[in-house]
PDB file of C-alpha atoms in Angstrom:
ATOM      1  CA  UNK X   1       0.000   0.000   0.000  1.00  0.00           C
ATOM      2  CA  UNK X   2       1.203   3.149  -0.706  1.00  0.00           C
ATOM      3  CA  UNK X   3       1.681   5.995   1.533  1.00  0.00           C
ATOM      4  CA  UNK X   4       1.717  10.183   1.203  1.00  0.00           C
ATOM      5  CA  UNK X   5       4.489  11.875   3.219  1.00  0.00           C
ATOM      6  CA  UNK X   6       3.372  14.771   5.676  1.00  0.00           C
ATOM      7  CA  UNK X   7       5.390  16.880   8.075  1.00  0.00           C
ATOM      8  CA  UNK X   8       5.815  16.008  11.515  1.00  0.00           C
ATOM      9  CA  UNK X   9       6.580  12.461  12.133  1.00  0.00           C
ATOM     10  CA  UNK X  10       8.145   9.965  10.760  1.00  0.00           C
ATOM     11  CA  UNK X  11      11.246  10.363   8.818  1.00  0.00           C
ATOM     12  CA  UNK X  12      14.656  11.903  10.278  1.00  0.00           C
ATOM     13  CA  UNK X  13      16.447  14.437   7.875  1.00  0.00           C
ATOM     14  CA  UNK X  14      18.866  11.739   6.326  1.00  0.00           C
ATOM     15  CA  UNK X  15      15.982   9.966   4.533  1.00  0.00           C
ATOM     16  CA  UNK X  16      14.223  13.117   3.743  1.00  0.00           C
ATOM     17  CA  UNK X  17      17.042  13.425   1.729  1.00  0.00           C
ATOM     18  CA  UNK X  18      16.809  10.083   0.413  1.00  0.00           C
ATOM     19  CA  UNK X  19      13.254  11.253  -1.120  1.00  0.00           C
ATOM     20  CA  UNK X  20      14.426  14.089  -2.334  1.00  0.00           C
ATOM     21  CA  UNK X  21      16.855  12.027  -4.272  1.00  0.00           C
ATOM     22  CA  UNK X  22      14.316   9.782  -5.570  1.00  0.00           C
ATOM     23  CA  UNK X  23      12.234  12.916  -6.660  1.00  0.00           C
ATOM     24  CA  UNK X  24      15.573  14.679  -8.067  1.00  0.00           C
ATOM     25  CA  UNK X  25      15.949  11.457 -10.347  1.00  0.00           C
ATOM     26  CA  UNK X  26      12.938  11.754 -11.710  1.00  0.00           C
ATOM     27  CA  UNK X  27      12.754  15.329 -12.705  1.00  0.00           C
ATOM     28  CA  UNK X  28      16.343  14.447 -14.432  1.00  0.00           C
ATOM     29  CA  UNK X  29      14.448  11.935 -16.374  1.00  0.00           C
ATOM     30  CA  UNK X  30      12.119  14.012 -17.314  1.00  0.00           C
ATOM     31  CA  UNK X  31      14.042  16.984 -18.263  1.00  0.00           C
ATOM     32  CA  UNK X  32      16.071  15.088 -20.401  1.00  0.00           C
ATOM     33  CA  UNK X  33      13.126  14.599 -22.664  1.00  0.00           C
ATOM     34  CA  UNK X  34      13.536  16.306 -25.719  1.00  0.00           C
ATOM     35  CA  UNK X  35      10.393  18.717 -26.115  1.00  0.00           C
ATOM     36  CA  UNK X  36       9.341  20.930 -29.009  1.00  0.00           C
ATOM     37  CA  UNK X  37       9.140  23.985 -27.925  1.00  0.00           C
ATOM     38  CA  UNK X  38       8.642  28.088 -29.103  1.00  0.00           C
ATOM     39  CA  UNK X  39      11.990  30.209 -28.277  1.00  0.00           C
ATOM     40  CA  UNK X  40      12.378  31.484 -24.947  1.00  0.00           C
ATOM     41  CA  UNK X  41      11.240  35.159 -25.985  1.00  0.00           C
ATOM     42  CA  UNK X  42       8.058  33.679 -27.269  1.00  0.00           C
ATOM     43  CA  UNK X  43       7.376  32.124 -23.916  1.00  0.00           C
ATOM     44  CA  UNK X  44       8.370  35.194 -21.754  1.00  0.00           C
ATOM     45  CA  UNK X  45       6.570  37.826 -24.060  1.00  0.00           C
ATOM     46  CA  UNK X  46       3.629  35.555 -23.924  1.00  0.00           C
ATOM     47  CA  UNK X  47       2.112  36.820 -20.516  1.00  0.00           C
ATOM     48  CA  UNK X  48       2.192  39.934 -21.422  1.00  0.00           C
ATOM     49  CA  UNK X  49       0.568  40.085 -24.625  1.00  0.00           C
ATOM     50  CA  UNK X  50      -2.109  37.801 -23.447  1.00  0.00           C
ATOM     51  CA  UNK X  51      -2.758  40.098 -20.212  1.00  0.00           C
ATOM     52  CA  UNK X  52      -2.534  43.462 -22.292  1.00  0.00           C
ATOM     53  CA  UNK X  53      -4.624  42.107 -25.330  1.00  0.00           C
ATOM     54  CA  UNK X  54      -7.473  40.707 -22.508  1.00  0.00           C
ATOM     55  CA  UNK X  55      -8.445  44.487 -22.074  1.00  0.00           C
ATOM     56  CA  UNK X  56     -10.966  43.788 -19.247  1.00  0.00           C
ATOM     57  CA  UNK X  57      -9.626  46.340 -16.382  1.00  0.00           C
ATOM     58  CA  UNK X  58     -12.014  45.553 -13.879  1.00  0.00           C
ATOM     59  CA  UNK X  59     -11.234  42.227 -13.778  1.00  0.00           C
ATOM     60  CA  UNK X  60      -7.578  43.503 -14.117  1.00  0.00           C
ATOM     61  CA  UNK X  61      -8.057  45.670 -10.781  1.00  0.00           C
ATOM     62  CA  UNK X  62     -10.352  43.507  -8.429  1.00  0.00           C
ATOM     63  CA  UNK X  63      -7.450  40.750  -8.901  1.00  0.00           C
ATOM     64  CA  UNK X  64      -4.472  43.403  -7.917  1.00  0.00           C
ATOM     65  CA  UNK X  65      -6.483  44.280  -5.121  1.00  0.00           C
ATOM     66  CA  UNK X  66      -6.672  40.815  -3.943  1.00  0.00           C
ATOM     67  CA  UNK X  67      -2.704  40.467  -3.696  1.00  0.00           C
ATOM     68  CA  UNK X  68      -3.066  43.589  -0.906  1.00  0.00           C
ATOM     69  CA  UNK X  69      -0.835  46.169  -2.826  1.00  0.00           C
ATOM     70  CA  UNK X  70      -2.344  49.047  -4.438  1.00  0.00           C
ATOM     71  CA  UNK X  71      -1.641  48.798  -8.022  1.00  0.00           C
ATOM     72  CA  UNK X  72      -3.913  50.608 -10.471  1.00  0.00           C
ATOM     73  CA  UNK X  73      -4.014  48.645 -14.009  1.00  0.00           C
ATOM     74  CA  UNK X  74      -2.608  52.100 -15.621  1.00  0.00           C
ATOM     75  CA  UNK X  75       0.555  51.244 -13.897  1.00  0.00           C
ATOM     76  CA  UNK X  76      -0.016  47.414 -13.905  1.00  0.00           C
ATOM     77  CA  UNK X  77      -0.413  47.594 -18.402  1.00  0.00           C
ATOM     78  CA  UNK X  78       2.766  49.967 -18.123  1.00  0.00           C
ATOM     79  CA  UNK X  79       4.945  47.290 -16.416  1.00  0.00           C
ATOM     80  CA  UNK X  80       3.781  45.171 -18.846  1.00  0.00           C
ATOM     81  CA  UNK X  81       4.769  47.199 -21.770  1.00  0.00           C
ATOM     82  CA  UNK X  82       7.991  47.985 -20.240  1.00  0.00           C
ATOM     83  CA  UNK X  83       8.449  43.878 -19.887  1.00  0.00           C
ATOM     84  CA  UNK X  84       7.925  43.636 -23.531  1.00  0.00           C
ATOM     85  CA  UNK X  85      11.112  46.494 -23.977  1.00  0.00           C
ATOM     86  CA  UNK X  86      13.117  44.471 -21.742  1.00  0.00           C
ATOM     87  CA  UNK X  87      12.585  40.524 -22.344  1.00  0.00           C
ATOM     88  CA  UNK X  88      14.286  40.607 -26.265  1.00  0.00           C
ATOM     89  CA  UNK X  89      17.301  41.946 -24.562  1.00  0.00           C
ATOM     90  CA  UNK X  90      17.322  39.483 -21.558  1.00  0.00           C
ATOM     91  CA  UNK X  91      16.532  36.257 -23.596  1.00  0.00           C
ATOM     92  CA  UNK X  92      19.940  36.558 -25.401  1.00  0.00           C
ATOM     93  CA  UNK X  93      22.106  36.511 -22.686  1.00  0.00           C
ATOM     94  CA  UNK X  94      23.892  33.426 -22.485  1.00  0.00           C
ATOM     95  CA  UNK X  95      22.905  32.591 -18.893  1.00  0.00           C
ATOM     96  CA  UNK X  96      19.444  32.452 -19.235  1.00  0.00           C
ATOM     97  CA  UNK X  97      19.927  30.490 -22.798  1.00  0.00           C
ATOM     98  CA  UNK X  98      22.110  28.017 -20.909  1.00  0.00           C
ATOM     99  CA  UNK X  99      18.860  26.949 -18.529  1.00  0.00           C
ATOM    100  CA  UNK X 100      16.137  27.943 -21.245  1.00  0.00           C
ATOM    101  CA  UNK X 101      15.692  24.133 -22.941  1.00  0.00           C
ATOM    102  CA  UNK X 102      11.988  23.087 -22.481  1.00  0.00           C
ATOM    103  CA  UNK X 103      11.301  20.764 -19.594  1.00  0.00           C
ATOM    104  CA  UNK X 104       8.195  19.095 -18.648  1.00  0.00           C
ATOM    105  CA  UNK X 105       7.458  20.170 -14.420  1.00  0.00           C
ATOM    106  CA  UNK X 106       5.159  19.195 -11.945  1.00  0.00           C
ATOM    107  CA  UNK X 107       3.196  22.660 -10.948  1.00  0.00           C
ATOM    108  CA  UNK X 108       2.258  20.958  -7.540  1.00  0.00           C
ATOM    109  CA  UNK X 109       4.945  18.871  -5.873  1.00  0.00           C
ATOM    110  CA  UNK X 110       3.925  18.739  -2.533  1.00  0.00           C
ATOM    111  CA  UNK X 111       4.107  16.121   0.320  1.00  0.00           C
ATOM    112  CA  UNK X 112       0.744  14.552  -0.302  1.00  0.00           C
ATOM    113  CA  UNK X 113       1.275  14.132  -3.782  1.00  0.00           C
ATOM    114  CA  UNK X 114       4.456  12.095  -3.323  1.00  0.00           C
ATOM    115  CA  UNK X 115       3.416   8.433  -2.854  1.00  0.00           C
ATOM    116  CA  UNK X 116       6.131   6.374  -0.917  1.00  0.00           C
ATOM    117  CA  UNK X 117       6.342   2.122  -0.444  1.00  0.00           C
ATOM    118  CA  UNK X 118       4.096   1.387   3.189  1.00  0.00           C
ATOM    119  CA  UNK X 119       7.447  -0.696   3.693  1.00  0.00           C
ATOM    120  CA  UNK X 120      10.370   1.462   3.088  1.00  0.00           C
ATOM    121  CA  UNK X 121       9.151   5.093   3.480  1.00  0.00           C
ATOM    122  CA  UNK X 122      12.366   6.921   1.515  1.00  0.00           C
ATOM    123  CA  UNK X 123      11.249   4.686  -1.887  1.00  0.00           C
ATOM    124  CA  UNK X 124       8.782   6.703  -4.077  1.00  0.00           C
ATOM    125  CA  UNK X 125       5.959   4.277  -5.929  1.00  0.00           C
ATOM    126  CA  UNK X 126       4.608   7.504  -7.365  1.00  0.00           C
ATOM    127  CA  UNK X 127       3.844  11.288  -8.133  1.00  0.00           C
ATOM    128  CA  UNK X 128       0.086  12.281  -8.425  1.00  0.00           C
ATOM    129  CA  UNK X 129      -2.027  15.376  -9.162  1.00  0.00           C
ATOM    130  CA  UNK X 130      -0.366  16.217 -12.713  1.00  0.00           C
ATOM    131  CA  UNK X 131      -3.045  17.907 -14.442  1.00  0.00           C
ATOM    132  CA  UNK X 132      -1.465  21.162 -13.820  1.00  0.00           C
ATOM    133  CA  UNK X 133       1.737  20.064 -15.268  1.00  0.00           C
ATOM    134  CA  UNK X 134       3.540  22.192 -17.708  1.00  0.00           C
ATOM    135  CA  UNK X 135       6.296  22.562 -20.331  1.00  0.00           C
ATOM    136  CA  UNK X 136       8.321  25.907 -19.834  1.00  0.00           C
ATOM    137  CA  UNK X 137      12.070  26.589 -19.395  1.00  0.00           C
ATOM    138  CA  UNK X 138      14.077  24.799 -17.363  1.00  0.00           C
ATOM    139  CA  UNK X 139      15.113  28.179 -15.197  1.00  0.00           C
ATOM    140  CA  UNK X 140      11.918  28.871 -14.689  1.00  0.00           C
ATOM    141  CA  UNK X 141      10.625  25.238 -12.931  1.00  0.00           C
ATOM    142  CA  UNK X 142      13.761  25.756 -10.693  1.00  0.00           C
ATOM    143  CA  UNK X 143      12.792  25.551  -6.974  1.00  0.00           C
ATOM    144  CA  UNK X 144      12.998  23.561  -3.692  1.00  0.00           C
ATOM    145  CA  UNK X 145       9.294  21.645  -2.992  1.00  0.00           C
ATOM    146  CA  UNK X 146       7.416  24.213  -0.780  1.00  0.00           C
ATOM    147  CA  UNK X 147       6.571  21.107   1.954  1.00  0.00           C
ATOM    148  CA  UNK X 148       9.861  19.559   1.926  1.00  0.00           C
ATOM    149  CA  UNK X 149      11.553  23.223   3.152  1.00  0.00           C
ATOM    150  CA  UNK X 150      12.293  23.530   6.518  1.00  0.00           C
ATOM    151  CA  UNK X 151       9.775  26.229   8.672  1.00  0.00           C
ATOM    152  CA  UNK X 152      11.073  29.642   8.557  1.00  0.00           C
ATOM    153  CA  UNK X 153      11.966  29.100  12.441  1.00  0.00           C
ATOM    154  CA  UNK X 154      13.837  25.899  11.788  1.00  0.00           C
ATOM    155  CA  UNK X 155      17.375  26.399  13.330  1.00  0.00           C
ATOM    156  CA  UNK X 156      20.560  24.606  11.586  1.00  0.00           C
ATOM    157  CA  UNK X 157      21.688  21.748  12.161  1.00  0.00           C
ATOM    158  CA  UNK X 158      18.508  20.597  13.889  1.00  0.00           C
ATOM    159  CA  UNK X 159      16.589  17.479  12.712  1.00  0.00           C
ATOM    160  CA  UNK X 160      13.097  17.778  11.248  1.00  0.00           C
ATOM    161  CA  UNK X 161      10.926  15.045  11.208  1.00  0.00           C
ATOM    162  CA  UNK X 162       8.537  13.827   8.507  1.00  0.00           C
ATOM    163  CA  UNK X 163       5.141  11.251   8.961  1.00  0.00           C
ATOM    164  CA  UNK X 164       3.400   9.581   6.380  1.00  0.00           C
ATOM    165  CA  UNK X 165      -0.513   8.700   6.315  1.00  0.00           C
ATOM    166  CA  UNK X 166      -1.465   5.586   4.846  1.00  0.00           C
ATOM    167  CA  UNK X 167      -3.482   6.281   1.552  1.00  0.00           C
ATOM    168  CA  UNK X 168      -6.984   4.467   1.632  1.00  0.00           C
TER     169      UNK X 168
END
């Protein structure tokens, strides 16, 4: 049977590592998938034409207002345009070509998505939930799982532990 891994119980740091391993080995395998894919300017500018051609600015403002800064969509449509200035000189320099190959990533690798043997808890049987996943630039999908990082008090060199709950 296989389990999901939560926070809190279970597993000491040394085979939280051992599942981030497992999970690191499978993104390799995945980005070494050869995709099609449009340029890296194409996929940057994209947001931006596809917010500035949508045109509906009330929409536009009751979702800036959500985020709790005051941003009016005047300004929010001129950072856009100035995004479009900017991106055709960014997307040639040879750091961001160097990560820009197209890579398949999971948009929601979290704990309870990670499916680990009942037996040995540090072997993943699975990843779930991928019907958010997407193809973009490898630079862009870098990032550490948001549930494996450690709280914002955790203290180094202290152990965290990890539980699992038994999938039914």
């Amino acid at each position: 049977m296989a389990s999901h891994l939560q926070k809190d119980g279970g597993l000491n740091a040394l085979e939280c590592y051992k599942v981030i391993d497992e999970i690191v080995k499978m993104e390799t395998e995945l980005e070494s998938l050869k995709l099609p894919a449009t340029s890296i300017l194409d996929f940057a500018l994209s947001t931006p034409y596809r917010e500035l051609a949508a045109g509906d600015w009330e929409e536009f403002q009751r979702h800036l207002n959500q985020f709790g800064v005051r941003q009016s969509v005047d300004e929010y449509f001129d950072r856009l345009r100035k995004a479009i200035l900017v991106l055709p000189v960014l997307s040639r320099d040879p750091r961001v070509l160097e990560g820009s190959g197209s890579v398949i990533w999971h948009t929601d690798l979290h704990l309870v998505n990670i499916l680990v043997s009942s037996e040995d808890l540090t072997t993943v049987e699975g990843v779930i939930d991928w019907q958010s996943a997407q193809a973009a630039p490898l630079f862009m999908q870098a990032q550490f799982p948001e549930n494996l990082r450690p709280p914002r008090n955790y203290s180094v060199g202290t152990e965290m532990l990890y539980r699992r709950t038994l999938k039914g």
